[in-house]
PDB file of C-alpha atoms in Angstrom:
ATOM      1  CA  MET I   1      -7.189  19.394  16.463  1.00 47.00           C
ATOM      2  CA  SER I   2      -3.374  21.127  15.682  1.00 49.00           C
ATOM      3  CA  THR I   3      -0.762  21.650  18.441  1.00 57.00           C
ATOM      4  CA  GLY I   4       2.254  22.375  16.103  1.00 68.00           C
ATOM      5  CA  LEU I   5       3.493  19.158  18.359  1.00 90.00           C
ATOM      6  CA  ARG I   6       5.617  16.272  15.910  1.00 92.00           C
ATOM      7  CA  TRP I   7       7.412  13.255  17.141  1.00 94.00           C
ATOM      8  CA  ASP I   8       9.256  11.088  14.251  1.00 93.00           C
ATOM      9  CA  VAL I   9       9.740   7.323  15.340  1.00 94.00           C
ATOM     10  CA  ALA I  10      12.104   5.525  13.564  1.00 92.00           C
ATOM     11  CA  ASP I  11      12.625   1.916  15.987  1.00 93.00           C
ATOM     12  CA  HIS I  12      10.733  -0.962  15.737  1.00 93.00           C
ATOM     13  CA  ALA I  13       9.388  -1.125  18.737  1.00 93.00           C
ATOM     14  CA  THR I  14       7.928   2.273  19.332  1.00 95.00           C
ATOM     15  CA  ALA I  15       6.571   2.729  15.426  1.00 94.00           C
ATOM     16  CA  THR I  16       4.184  -0.665  16.655  1.00 94.00           C
ATOM     17  CA  ALA I  17       3.388   1.144  19.764  1.00 94.00           C
ATOM     18  CA  VAL I  18       2.203   4.152  17.755  1.00 94.00           C
ATOM     19  CA  LEU I  19       0.213   2.126  15.134  1.00 93.00           C
ATOM     20  CA  THR I  20      -1.809   0.084  17.260  1.00 92.00           C
ATOM     21  CA  CYS I  21      -2.594   2.583  20.043  1.00 92.00           C
ATOM     22  CA  PRO I  22      -5.939   2.887  20.518  1.00 88.00           C
ATOM     23  CA  GLU I  23      -6.047   6.897  21.661  1.00 87.00           C
ATOM     24  CA  LEU I  24      -4.280   7.574  18.038  1.00 89.00           C
ATOM     25  CA  GLY I  25      -6.316   8.917  15.343  1.00 84.00           C
ATOM     26  CA  ARG I  26      -6.016   9.958  11.863  1.00 77.00           C
ATOM     27  CA  THR I  27      -7.232  13.390  11.592  1.00 68.00           C
ATOM     28  CA  PRO I  28      -6.094  14.852   8.178  1.00 58.00           C
ATOM     29  CA  PRO I  29      -4.388  17.608   7.760  1.00 56.00           C
ATOM     30  CA  GLU I  30      -6.411  21.027   7.493  1.00 60.00           C
ATOM     31  CA  PRO I  31      -7.792  22.225   5.307  1.00 55.00           C
ATOM     32  CA  THR I  32      -8.618  18.636   4.065  1.00 70.00           C
ATOM     33  CA  PRO I  33      -7.845  18.188   0.336  1.00 77.00           C
ATOM     34  CA  PRO I  34     -10.645  16.534  -2.380  1.00 82.00           C
ATOM     35  CA  LEU I  35     -10.586  12.938  -1.953  1.00 90.00           C
ATOM     36  CA  THR I  36      -9.119  12.604   1.450  1.00 88.00           C
ATOM     37  CA  ALA I  37     -12.055  11.040   3.558  1.00 87.00           C
ATOM     38  CA  HIS I  38     -11.021   7.928   2.523  1.00 90.00           C
ATOM     39  CA  VAL I  39     -10.931   4.745   4.586  1.00 90.00           C
ATOM     40  CA  LEU I  40      -7.769   5.339   5.847  1.00 84.00           C
ATOM     41  CA  ASN I  41      -8.873   8.793   7.346  1.00 84.00           C
ATOM     42  CA  CYS I  42     -12.468   7.463   8.838  1.00 84.00           C
ATOM     43  CA  GLU I  43     -12.994   6.156  12.144  1.00 83.00           C
ATOM     44  CA  GLY I  44     -15.811   4.696  13.794  1.00 88.00           C
ATOM     45  CA  ARG I  45     -18.858   2.825  11.592  1.00 94.00           C
ATOM     46  CA  PRO I  46     -17.376   4.429   8.310  1.00 93.00           C
ATOM     47  CA  HIS I  47     -14.215   2.999   8.868  1.00 92.00           C
ATOM     48  CA  ARG I  48     -15.435  -0.524  10.074  1.00 93.00           C
ATOM     49  CA  ALA I  49     -17.845  -0.677   6.766  1.00 96.00           C
ATOM     50  CA  LEU I  50     -15.498   0.461   4.305  1.00 96.00           C
ATOM     51  CA  ARG I  51     -12.402  -1.658   5.463  1.00 94.00           C
ATOM     52  CA  THR I  52     -14.735  -4.339   5.658  1.00 95.00           C
ATOM     53  CA  ALA I  53     -15.771  -4.088   2.560  1.00 96.00           C
ATOM     54  CA  VAL I  54     -12.536  -3.454   0.903  1.00 95.00           C
ATOM     55  CA  ARG I  55     -10.741  -6.829   2.985  1.00 93.00           C
ATOM     56  CA  ASN I  56     -13.066  -9.267   2.106  1.00 95.00           C
ATOM     57  CA  ALA I  57     -13.559  -8.054  -1.639  1.00 95.00           C
ATOM     58  CA  LEU I  58      -9.715  -7.976  -1.623  1.00 93.00           C
ATOM     59  CA  ASP I  59      -9.652 -11.535   0.625  1.00 91.00           C
ATOM     60  CA  ARG I  60     -11.726 -12.994  -2.417  1.00 92.00           C
ATOM     61  CA  ALA I  61      -9.892 -11.993  -5.003  1.00 91.00           C
ATOM     62  CA  CYS I  62      -6.688 -13.727  -3.900  1.00 89.00           C
ATOM     63  CA  PRO I  63      -7.338 -16.623  -5.312  1.00 88.00           C
ATOM     64  CA  ALA I  64      -7.281 -15.608  -8.830  1.00 92.00           C
ATOM     65  CA  VAL I  65      -4.438 -13.129  -8.994  1.00 93.00           C
ATOM     66  CA  ALA I  66      -1.600 -15.104  -8.645  1.00 91.00           C
ATOM     67  CA  THR I  67      -3.203 -16.665 -11.921  1.00 93.00           C
ATOM     68  CA  HIS I  68      -3.780 -12.811 -13.519  1.00 92.00           C
ATOM     69  CA  THR I  69      -0.578 -11.871 -12.095  1.00 95.00           C
ATOM     70  CA  ALA I  70       1.388 -14.709 -13.870  1.00 94.00           C
ATOM     71  CA  ALA I  71      -0.334 -13.755 -16.934  1.00 95.00           C
ATOM     72  CA  ALA I  72       0.602 -10.651 -17.106  1.00 94.00           C
ATOM     73  CA  ALA I  73       3.880 -11.010 -15.747  1.00 95.00           C
ATOM     74  CA  ARG I  74       4.738 -13.213 -19.106  1.00 96.00           C
ATOM     75  CA  ARG I  75       3.277 -11.639 -21.670  1.00 95.00           C
ATOM     76  CA  LEU I  76       4.764  -8.348 -20.451  1.00 94.00           C
ATOM     77  CA  LEU I  77       8.405  -9.799 -20.355  1.00 93.00           C
ATOM     78  CA  HIS I  78       8.114 -11.637 -23.992  1.00 91.00           C
ATOM     79  CA  GLY I  79       9.972  -9.894 -26.546  1.00 79.00           C
ATOM     80  CA  LEU I  80      11.988  -7.862 -24.182  1.00 90.00           C
ATOM     81  CA  ALA I  81      15.461  -8.111 -25.117  1.00 88.00           C
ATOM     82  CA  GLY I  82      18.869  -6.558 -24.387  1.00 90.00           C
ATOM     83  CA  GLU I  83      18.620  -3.050 -22.185  1.00 92.00           C
ATOM     84  CA  VAL I  84      14.890  -2.481 -21.193  1.00 92.00           C
ATOM     85  CA  ASP I  85      13.587   0.165 -18.835  1.00 94.00           C
ATOM     86  CA  VAL I  86      12.759  -1.971 -16.408  1.00 93.00           C
ATOM     87  CA  ALA I  87      10.194   0.201 -14.660  1.00 93.00           C
ATOM     88  CA  ALA I  88       7.980   1.244 -17.601  1.00 94.00           C
ATOM     89  CA  GLU I  89       7.989  -1.499 -19.353  1.00 95.00           C
ATOM     90  CA  TRP I  90       7.252  -4.363 -16.945  1.00 95.00           C
ATOM     91  CA  VAL I  91       6.858  -3.095 -13.398  1.00 95.00           C
ATOM     92  CA  ARG I  92       4.363  -0.412 -13.677  1.00 95.00           C
ATOM     93  CA  PRO I  93       2.176  -2.009 -16.491  1.00 95.00           C
ATOM     94  CA  VAL I  94       2.018  -5.678 -13.974  1.00 95.00           C
ATOM     95  CA  ALA I  95       0.766  -3.439 -11.288  1.00 94.00           C
ATOM     96  CA  LEU I  96      -2.026  -1.620 -12.899  1.00 94.00           C
ATOM     97  CA  LEU I  97      -2.890  -4.706 -15.146  1.00 94.00           C
ATOM     98  CA  VAL I  98      -3.598  -6.800 -11.836  1.00 94.00           C
ATOM     99  CA  LEU I  99      -4.769  -3.956  -9.629  1.00 92.00           C
ATOM    100  CA  ALA I 100      -7.114  -2.820 -12.426  1.00 92.00           C
ATOM    101  CA  SER I 101      -8.689  -6.579 -12.769  1.00 93.00           C
ATOM    102  CA  THR I 102      -8.937  -6.550  -8.978  1.00 95.00           C
ATOM    103  CA  LEU I 103     -10.694  -3.488  -8.659  1.00 95.00           C
ATOM    104  CA  GLY I 104     -12.456  -3.274 -11.950  1.00 95.00           C
ATOM    105  CA  LEU I 105     -11.310  -0.561 -13.232  1.00 94.00           C
ATOM    106  CA  PRO I 106     -12.193  -0.162 -17.140  1.00 92.00           C
ATOM    107  CA  GLY I 107      -9.405  -1.752 -19.244  1.00 89.00           C
ATOM    108  CA  ASP I 108      -9.438   1.415 -22.093  1.00 92.00           C
ATOM    109  CA  GLU I 109      -8.996   3.867 -18.785  1.00 94.00           C
ATOM    110  CA  LEU I 110      -5.464   2.095 -17.758  1.00 93.00           C
ATOM    111  CA  ALA I 111      -3.580   4.991 -18.962  1.00 94.00           C
ATOM    112  CA  TYR I 112      -5.664   7.956 -17.136  1.00 96.00           C
ATOM    113  CA  TRP I 113      -5.688   5.987 -13.795  1.00 95.00           C
ATOM    114  CA  HIS I 114      -1.800   5.728 -13.871  1.00 94.00           C
ATOM    115  CA  ARG I 115      -1.410   9.333 -14.536  1.00 94.00           C
ATOM    116  CA  ALA I 116      -4.076   9.913 -11.622  1.00 95.00           C
ATOM    117  CA  ALA I 117      -2.421   8.060  -9.297  1.00 93.00           C
ATOM    118  CA  VAL I 118       1.335   9.173  -9.922  1.00 91.00           C
ATOM    119  CA  LEU I 119      -0.325  12.869  -9.807  1.00 91.00           C
ATOM    120  CA  SER I 120      -2.074  12.709  -6.174  1.00 89.00           C
ATOM    121  CA  ASP I 121       1.435  11.302  -4.752  1.00 80.00           C
ATOM    122  CA  CYS I 122       2.288  15.785  -5.219  1.00 79.00           C
ATOM    123  CA  GLY I 123      -1.613  17.103  -4.543  1.00 82.00           C
ATOM    124  CA  LEU I 124      -4.297  16.768  -7.314  1.00 87.00           C
ATOM    125  CA  PRO I 125      -4.713  19.433  -9.149  1.00 90.00           C
ATOM    126  CA  ALA I 126      -8.224  20.651  -8.493  1.00 91.00           C
ATOM    127  CA  PRO I 127      -9.456  20.283 -12.184  1.00 93.00           C
ATOM    128  CA  VAL I 128      -8.167  16.457 -11.893  1.00 94.00           C
ATOM    129  CA  ALA I 129     -10.055  15.933  -8.786  1.00 94.00           C
ATOM    130  CA  ASP I 130     -12.854  17.226  -9.815  1.00 96.00           C
ATOM    131  CA  ASP I 131     -12.712  14.765 -12.526  1.00 97.00           C
ATOM    132  CA  VAL I 132     -11.558  11.496 -10.955  1.00 97.00           C
ATOM    133  CA  THR I 133     -14.471  12.560  -8.805  1.00 97.00           C
ATOM    134  CA  ALA I 134     -17.262  12.194 -11.599  1.00 97.00           C
ATOM    135  CA  ARG I 135     -15.940   9.124 -12.635  1.00 97.00           C
ATOM    136  CA  LEU I 136     -15.586   7.256  -9.744  1.00 97.00           C
ATOM    137  CA  GLY I 137     -19.065   8.098  -9.099  1.00 97.00           C
ATOM    138  CA  ARG I 138     -20.434   6.878 -11.725  1.00 97.00           C
ATOM    139  CA  LEU I 139     -18.408   3.647 -11.547  1.00 97.00           C
ATOM    140  CA  LEU I 140     -19.659   3.482  -8.357  1.00 98.00           C
ATOM    141  CA  ASP I 141     -23.202   3.779  -9.255  1.00 97.00           C
ATOM    142  CA  GLU I 142     -22.721   1.234 -12.226  1.00 97.00           C
ATOM    143  CA  ARG I 143     -21.427  -1.038  -9.519  1.00 97.00           C
ATOM    144  CA  ARG I 144     -24.003  -0.431  -7.149  1.00 96.00           C
ATOM    145  CA  ALA I 145     -26.445  -1.471 -10.084  1.00 97.00           C
ATOM    146  CA  SER I 146     -25.044  -4.224 -11.585  1.00 96.00           C
ATOM    147  CA  PRO I 147     -22.440  -5.270  -9.023  1.00 96.00           C
ATOM    148  CA  ARG I 148     -19.063  -7.814 -10.277  1.00 95.00           C
ATOM    149  CA  ALA I 149     -16.436  -9.755  -7.990  1.00 93.00           C
ATOM    150  CA  ASP I 150     -14.526  -6.562  -7.672  1.00 95.00           C
ATOM    151  CA  VAL I 151     -13.397  -4.035  -4.864  1.00 96.00           C
ATOM    152  CA  MET I 152     -15.884  -1.238  -6.578  1.00 97.00           C
ATOM    153  CA  SER I 153     -18.664  -3.325  -6.326  1.00 97.00           C
ATOM    154  CA  ALA I 154     -17.749  -3.682  -2.633  1.00 97.00           C
ATOM    155  CA  ILE I 155     -17.319  -0.195  -2.022  1.00 97.00           C
ATOM    156  CA  ALA I 156     -20.468   0.984  -4.120  1.00 97.00           C
ATOM    157  CA  ASP I 157     -22.542  -0.773  -1.814  1.00 96.00           C
ATOM    158  CA  VAL I 158     -21.357   0.473   1.560  1.00 97.00           C
ATOM    159  CA  GLU I 159     -24.591   1.650   3.383  1.00 95.00           C
ATOM    160  CA  ASP I 160     -22.432   3.121   6.481  1.00 95.00           C
ATOM    161  CA  ALA I 161     -20.576   5.344   4.657  1.00 94.00           C
ATOM    162  CA  SER I 162     -21.156   8.422   2.927  1.00 95.00           C
ATOM    163  CA  ARG I 163     -20.691   9.125  -1.188  1.00 96.00           C
ATOM    164  CA  GLU I 164     -17.539  11.673  -0.482  1.00 95.00           C
ATOM    165  CA  GLN I 165     -16.372   8.506   1.303  1.00 95.00           C
ATOM    166  CA  ARG I 166     -17.320   5.612  -0.448  1.00 97.00           C
ATOM    167  CA  ILE I 167     -15.296   7.999  -3.779  1.00 97.00           C
ATOM    168  CA  ALA I 168     -12.808   8.684  -1.461  1.00 95.00           C
ATOM    169  CA  THR I 169     -12.061   5.531  -0.771  1.00 96.00           C
ATOM    170  CA  ALA I 170     -12.107   3.847  -4.437  1.00 97.00           C
ATOM    171  CA  PHE I 171      -9.472   6.105  -5.307  1.00 96.00           C
ATOM    172  CA  PHE I 172      -7.527   5.327  -2.186  1.00 93.00           C
ATOM    173  CA  THR I 173      -7.478   1.938  -3.835  1.00 95.00           C
ATOM    174  CA  VAL I 174      -6.306   2.990  -7.249  1.00 94.00           C
ATOM    175  CA  HIS I 175      -3.512   5.468  -5.624  1.00 92.00           C
ATOM    176  CA  ALA I 176      -1.985   3.592  -3.143  1.00 90.00           C
ATOM    177  CA  GLY I 177      -2.666   0.481  -4.495  1.00 91.00           C
ATOM    178  CA  TYR I 178      -0.907   1.164  -8.053  1.00 92.00           C
ATOM    179  CA  VAL I 179       1.992   3.544  -6.107  1.00 89.00           C
ATOM    180  CA  ASN I 180       2.948   1.391  -3.647  1.00 88.00           C
ATOM    181  CA  MET I 181       3.011  -1.829  -5.675  1.00 91.00           C
ATOM    182  CA  VAL I 182       5.254  -0.208  -8.205  1.00 92.00           C
ATOM    183  CA  ASN I 183       7.273   0.636  -5.054  1.00 90.00           C
ATOM    184  CA  LEU I 184       7.683  -2.719  -3.886  1.00 90.00           C
ATOM    185  CA  LEU I 185       8.097  -4.261  -7.007  1.00 93.00           C
ATOM    186  CA  GLY I 186      10.536  -1.472  -8.492  1.00 93.00           C
ATOM    187  CA  ARG I 187      12.925  -1.265  -5.081  1.00 92.00           C
ATOM    188  CA  ALA I 188      13.025  -5.339  -4.966  1.00 92.00           C
ATOM    189  CA  LEU I 189      14.086  -5.617  -8.558  1.00 93.00           C
ATOM    190  CA  LEU I 190      16.625  -3.119  -7.422  1.00 93.00           C
ATOM    191  CA  ALA I 191      17.422  -4.771  -4.493  1.00 93.00           C
ATOM    192  CA  LEU I 192      18.065  -8.516  -6.223  1.00 93.00           C
ATOM    193  CA  ALA I 193      20.106  -6.381  -8.577  1.00 92.00           C
ATOM    194  CA  GLN I 194      22.471  -5.350  -5.482  1.00 93.00           C
ATOM    195  CA  HIS I 195      22.459  -8.701  -4.252  1.00 94.00           C
ATOM    196  CA  PRO I 196      23.341 -11.014  -7.158  1.00 94.00           C
ATOM    197  CA  ALA I 197      23.648 -14.381  -4.785  1.00 93.00           C
ATOM    198  CA  GLU I 198      20.223 -13.800  -3.396  1.00 92.00           C
ATOM    199  CA  TYR I 199      18.551 -13.421  -7.163  1.00 91.00           C
ATOM    200  CA  HIS I 200      20.991 -16.476  -8.402  1.00 92.00           C
ATOM    201  CA  TRP I 201      19.330 -18.336  -4.887  1.00 90.00           C
ATOM    202  CA  LEU I 202      15.591 -16.683  -6.168  1.00 86.00           C
ATOM    203  CA  ARG I 203      16.096 -18.168  -9.762  1.00 87.00           C
ATOM    204  CA  ARG I 204      16.615 -21.847  -8.180  1.00 86.00           C
ATOM    205  CA  HIS I 205      13.202 -21.222  -5.849  1.00 80.00           C
ATOM    206  CA  ASP I 206       9.442 -20.475  -6.101  1.00 72.00           C
ATOM    207  CA  LEU I 207       9.328 -17.278  -3.665  1.00 73.00           C
ATOM    208  CA  VAL I 208       5.300 -17.612  -3.725  1.00 66.00           C
ATOM    209  CA  ALA I 209       6.102 -20.674  -1.765  1.00 61.00           C
ATOM    210  CA  SER I 210       9.290 -19.008   0.515  1.00 67.00           C
ATOM    211  CA  PRO I 211       9.195 -16.789   3.492  1.00 76.00           C
ATOM    212  CA  ALA I 212      11.838 -15.089   1.386  1.00 85.00           C
ATOM    213  CA  VAL I 213       8.824 -12.800   0.284  1.00 86.00           C
ATOM    214  CA  GLU I 214       8.596 -10.799   3.766  1.00 87.00           C
ATOM    215  CA  GLU I 215      12.297 -10.178   3.684  1.00 90.00           C
ATOM    216  CA  LEU I 216      12.015  -8.231   0.613  1.00 90.00           C
ATOM    217  CA  LEU I 217       8.490  -6.561   1.688  1.00 89.00           C
ATOM    218  CA  ARG I 218      10.629  -5.873   4.888  1.00 90.00           C
ATOM    219  CA  PHE I 219      13.723  -4.398   2.837  1.00 91.00           C
ATOM    220  CA  ALA I 220      11.919  -3.098  -0.536  1.00 88.00           C
ATOM    221  CA  GLU I 221      10.182  -0.114   1.648  1.00 85.00           C
ATOM    222  CA  VAL I 222      10.940   3.294   0.669  1.00 82.00           C
ATOM    223  CA  PRO I 223      12.732   4.761   3.306  1.00 78.00           C
ATOM    224  CA  GLU I 224      10.980   8.114   3.858  1.00 78.00           C
ATOM    225  CA  ARG I 225       7.582   7.543   3.278  1.00 81.00           C
ATOM    226  CA  ALA I 226       5.090   7.686   6.810  1.00 86.00           C
ATOM    227  CA  SER I 227       2.234   6.546   8.511  1.00 89.00           C
ATOM    228  CA  MET I 228       0.950   9.677  10.567  1.00 89.00           C
ATOM    229  CA  ARG I 229      -1.029   9.609  13.632  1.00 91.00           C
ATOM    230  CA  VAL I 230      -2.684  12.018  15.815  1.00 91.00           C
ATOM    231  CA  ALA I 231      -3.049  12.243  19.756  1.00 92.00           C
ATOM    232  CA  THR I 232      -6.901  12.497  20.496  1.00 88.00           C
ATOM    233  CA  ARG I 233      -5.748  13.229  24.417  1.00 90.00           C
ATOM    234  CA  ASP I 234      -2.931  12.712  26.312  1.00 93.00           C
ATOM    235  CA  VAL I 235      -0.871   9.205  26.273  1.00 93.00           C
ATOM    236  CA  ARG I 236       1.944   8.129  27.343  1.00 94.00           C
ATOM    237  CA  ILE I 237       3.693   5.979  24.759  1.00 93.00           C
ATOM    238  CA  GLY I 238       6.761   3.580  25.356  1.00 85.00           C
ATOM    239  CA  GLY I 239       7.357   5.778  28.415  1.00 88.00           C
ATOM    240  CA  ARG I 240       7.300   8.898  26.837  1.00 92.00           C
ATOM    241  CA  ALA I 241       4.373  11.585  27.728  1.00 94.00           C
ATOM    242  CA  VAL I 242       2.642  12.631  24.300  1.00 93.00           C
ATOM    243  CA  PRO I 243       0.140  15.902  24.725  1.00 93.00           C
ATOM    244  CA  ALA I 244      -3.333  16.046  22.842  1.00 91.00           C
ATOM    245  CA  GLY I 245      -2.704  17.394  19.079  1.00 90.00           C
ATOM    246  CA  THR I 246       0.991  15.974  18.542  1.00 93.00           C
ATOM    247  CA  ARG I 247       1.205  14.475  14.996  1.00 93.00           C
ATOM    248  CA  ILE I 248       3.401  11.585  15.207  1.00 94.00           C
ATOM    249  CA  TYR I 249       5.388  10.494  11.798  1.00 94.00           C
ATOM    250  CA  VAL I 250       6.280   6.460  11.853  1.00 94.00           C
ATOM    251  CA  ARG I 251       9.248   5.812   9.340  1.00 94.00           C
ATOM    252  CA  ARG I 252       8.406   2.449   8.587  1.00 92.00           C
ATOM    253  CA  GLY I 253      11.303   2.141   6.527  1.00 91.00           C
ATOM    254  CA  ARG I 254      13.758   3.193   8.715  1.00 93.00           C
ATOM    255  CA  ALA I 255      11.801   0.757  11.604  1.00 93.00           C
ATOM    256  CA  ASN I 256      11.798  -2.450   9.116  1.00 92.00           C
ATOM    257  CA  ARG I 257      15.509  -1.844   9.699  1.00 92.00           C
ATOM    258  CA  ASP I 258      15.741  -1.324  13.261  1.00 93.00           C
ATOM    259  CA  GLU I 259      19.252  -3.386  14.053  1.00 92.00           C
ATOM    260  CA  ARG I 260      17.546  -4.384  17.481  1.00 92.00           C
ATOM    261  CA  ARG I 261      15.054  -6.142  15.654  1.00 91.00           C
ATOM    262  CA  TYR I 262      16.834  -7.333  12.707  1.00 90.00           C
ATOM    263  CA  ALA I 263      20.521  -8.383  12.691  1.00 88.00           C
ATOM    264  CA  ASP I 264      22.703  -6.794   9.787  1.00 91.00           C
ATOM    265  CA  PRO I 265      19.715  -5.003   9.082  1.00 92.00           C
ATOM    266  CA  ASP I 266      20.969  -3.497   5.590  1.00 91.00           C
ATOM    267  CA  ARG I 267      21.491  -6.794   4.109  1.00 91.00           C
ATOM    268  CA  LEU I 268      18.940  -8.452   1.794  1.00 92.00           C
ATOM    269  CA  ASP I 269      18.793 -12.269   2.883  1.00 91.00           C
ATOM    270  CA  LEU I 270      16.192 -13.983   1.705  1.00 89.00           C
ATOM    271  CA  ARG I 271      16.721 -16.718   3.682  1.00 86.00           C
ATOM    272  CA  ARG I 272      16.727 -14.734   6.594  1.00 83.00           C
ATOM    273  CA  ALA I 273      14.654 -15.926   9.588  1.00 72.00           C
ATOM    274  CA  ALA I 274      12.858 -12.806   9.978  1.00 61.00           C
ATOM    275  CA  PRO I 275      10.661 -11.797  13.377  1.00 61.00           C
ATOM    276  CA  ALA I 276       7.020 -11.272  12.384  1.00 66.00           C
ATOM    277  CA  GLY I 277       5.850  -7.784  12.263  1.00 70.00           C
ATOM    278  CA  SER I 278       6.983  -6.170   9.584  1.00 81.00           C
ATOM    279  CA  LEU I 279       5.647  -2.540   9.412  1.00 88.00           C
ATOM    280  CA  ALA I 280       5.417  -3.130   5.334  1.00 86.00           C
ATOM    281  CA  PHE I 281       1.852  -2.662   5.540  1.00 86.00           C
ATOM    282  CA  GLY I 282       1.713  -0.833   8.952  1.00 86.00           C
ATOM    283  CA  ALA I 283      -0.285  -2.558  12.048  1.00 87.00           C
ATOM    284  CA  GLY I 284      -3.518  -1.797  14.312  1.00 86.00           C
ATOM    285  CA  ARG I 285      -7.256  -0.812  12.885  1.00 83.00           C
ATOM    286  CA  HIS I 286      -5.172   0.749   9.624  1.00 83.00           C
ATOM    287  CA  SER I 287      -3.095  -1.755   8.523  1.00 84.00           C
ATOM    288  CA  CYS I 288      -3.072  -2.003   4.883  1.00 84.00           C
ATOM    289  CA  PRO I 289      -5.984  -4.672   4.008  1.00 85.00           C
ATOM    290  CA  ALA I 290      -4.001  -5.427   0.757  1.00 86.00           C
ATOM    291  CA  GLY I 291      -1.431  -7.457   3.015  1.00 84.00           C
ATOM    292  CA  ASP I 292      -2.021 -10.869   1.518  1.00 84.00           C
ATOM    293  CA  LEU I 293      -3.432  -9.843  -1.844  1.00 87.00           C
ATOM    294  CA  VAL I 294       0.174  -7.564  -2.239  1.00 87.00           C
ATOM    295  CA  ARG I 295       2.474 -10.905  -1.024  1.00 87.00           C
ATOM    296  CA  ILE I 296       1.156 -13.195  -4.122  1.00 89.00           C
ATOM    297  CA  VAL I 297       1.546 -10.727  -6.377  1.00 91.00           C
ATOM    298  CA  THR I 298       4.942  -9.987  -5.291  1.00 89.00           C
ATOM    299  CA  GLY I 299       6.012 -13.141  -5.004  1.00 89.00           C
ATOM    300  CA  THR I 300       3.997 -14.374  -8.195  1.00 91.00           C
ATOM    301  CA  ALA I 301       5.529 -11.561 -10.528  1.00 92.00           C
ATOM    302  CA  LEU I 302       9.341 -12.387  -9.609  1.00 90.00           C
ATOM    303  CA  THR I 303       9.286 -15.997  -9.741  1.00 88.00           C
ATOM    304  CA  VAL I 304       8.031 -15.371 -13.156  1.00 89.00           C
TER     305      VAL I 304
END
């Protein structure tokens, strides 16, 4: 369904209403690119089955992820001195190691999955998409035959989704998990560098046990990233008539700095008594199922 109608949303109240509206779907653009039939673009039984499997696997991983994150963060920090490229030498490797252990990616293929995830942000070339599909197909087949306590095994066991949907969801967990975690950790470090008083406060506190991680999630959201929804029928949102086929782009980063919801929103304040409802992980039935796990990784890595 494509009408050419578009609506960009940046205020928090309307953004929340859009993301939680049941009459809005996630129909991907046409023609459908490869590896886009994933959980975020599914509806009905496939969406529920895949989301439940991923969420349950991630929840089971939470107790161990703090230990894995702390070990990776400390090991990568050991020996670093002077001026370093923090993104290349710490942020990306931490995210990749934690993600690989949680998802169940082969340890000798981490450089490959880093490249594939980064390329995916601009659109995977056909040969790369074909290779990613083949690799993940083999990995899911292996996990189905010999399950492990990881996300790939959970996806492989989903009966109410097609093979294409399972493979696309497996890659979505790699791409979205890696890119978003790197962006969050990197932008959180940048924010702390730009707010030295908050950095010094953090050095005296355990971020894992503090609500301050919610403030970093709010503040560090990439400003121009958007969640897209499509009106499946005529609907009213926030008093506005939205015709069927309208594509709505929710600017979560801007909504998380809505001054009507957050006082002095462009200031990082780790002691902020922020209201609940940050849109860092979206909202509604298509919200990110990895929210709790990402909070643990963020708090643990930055505390280290």
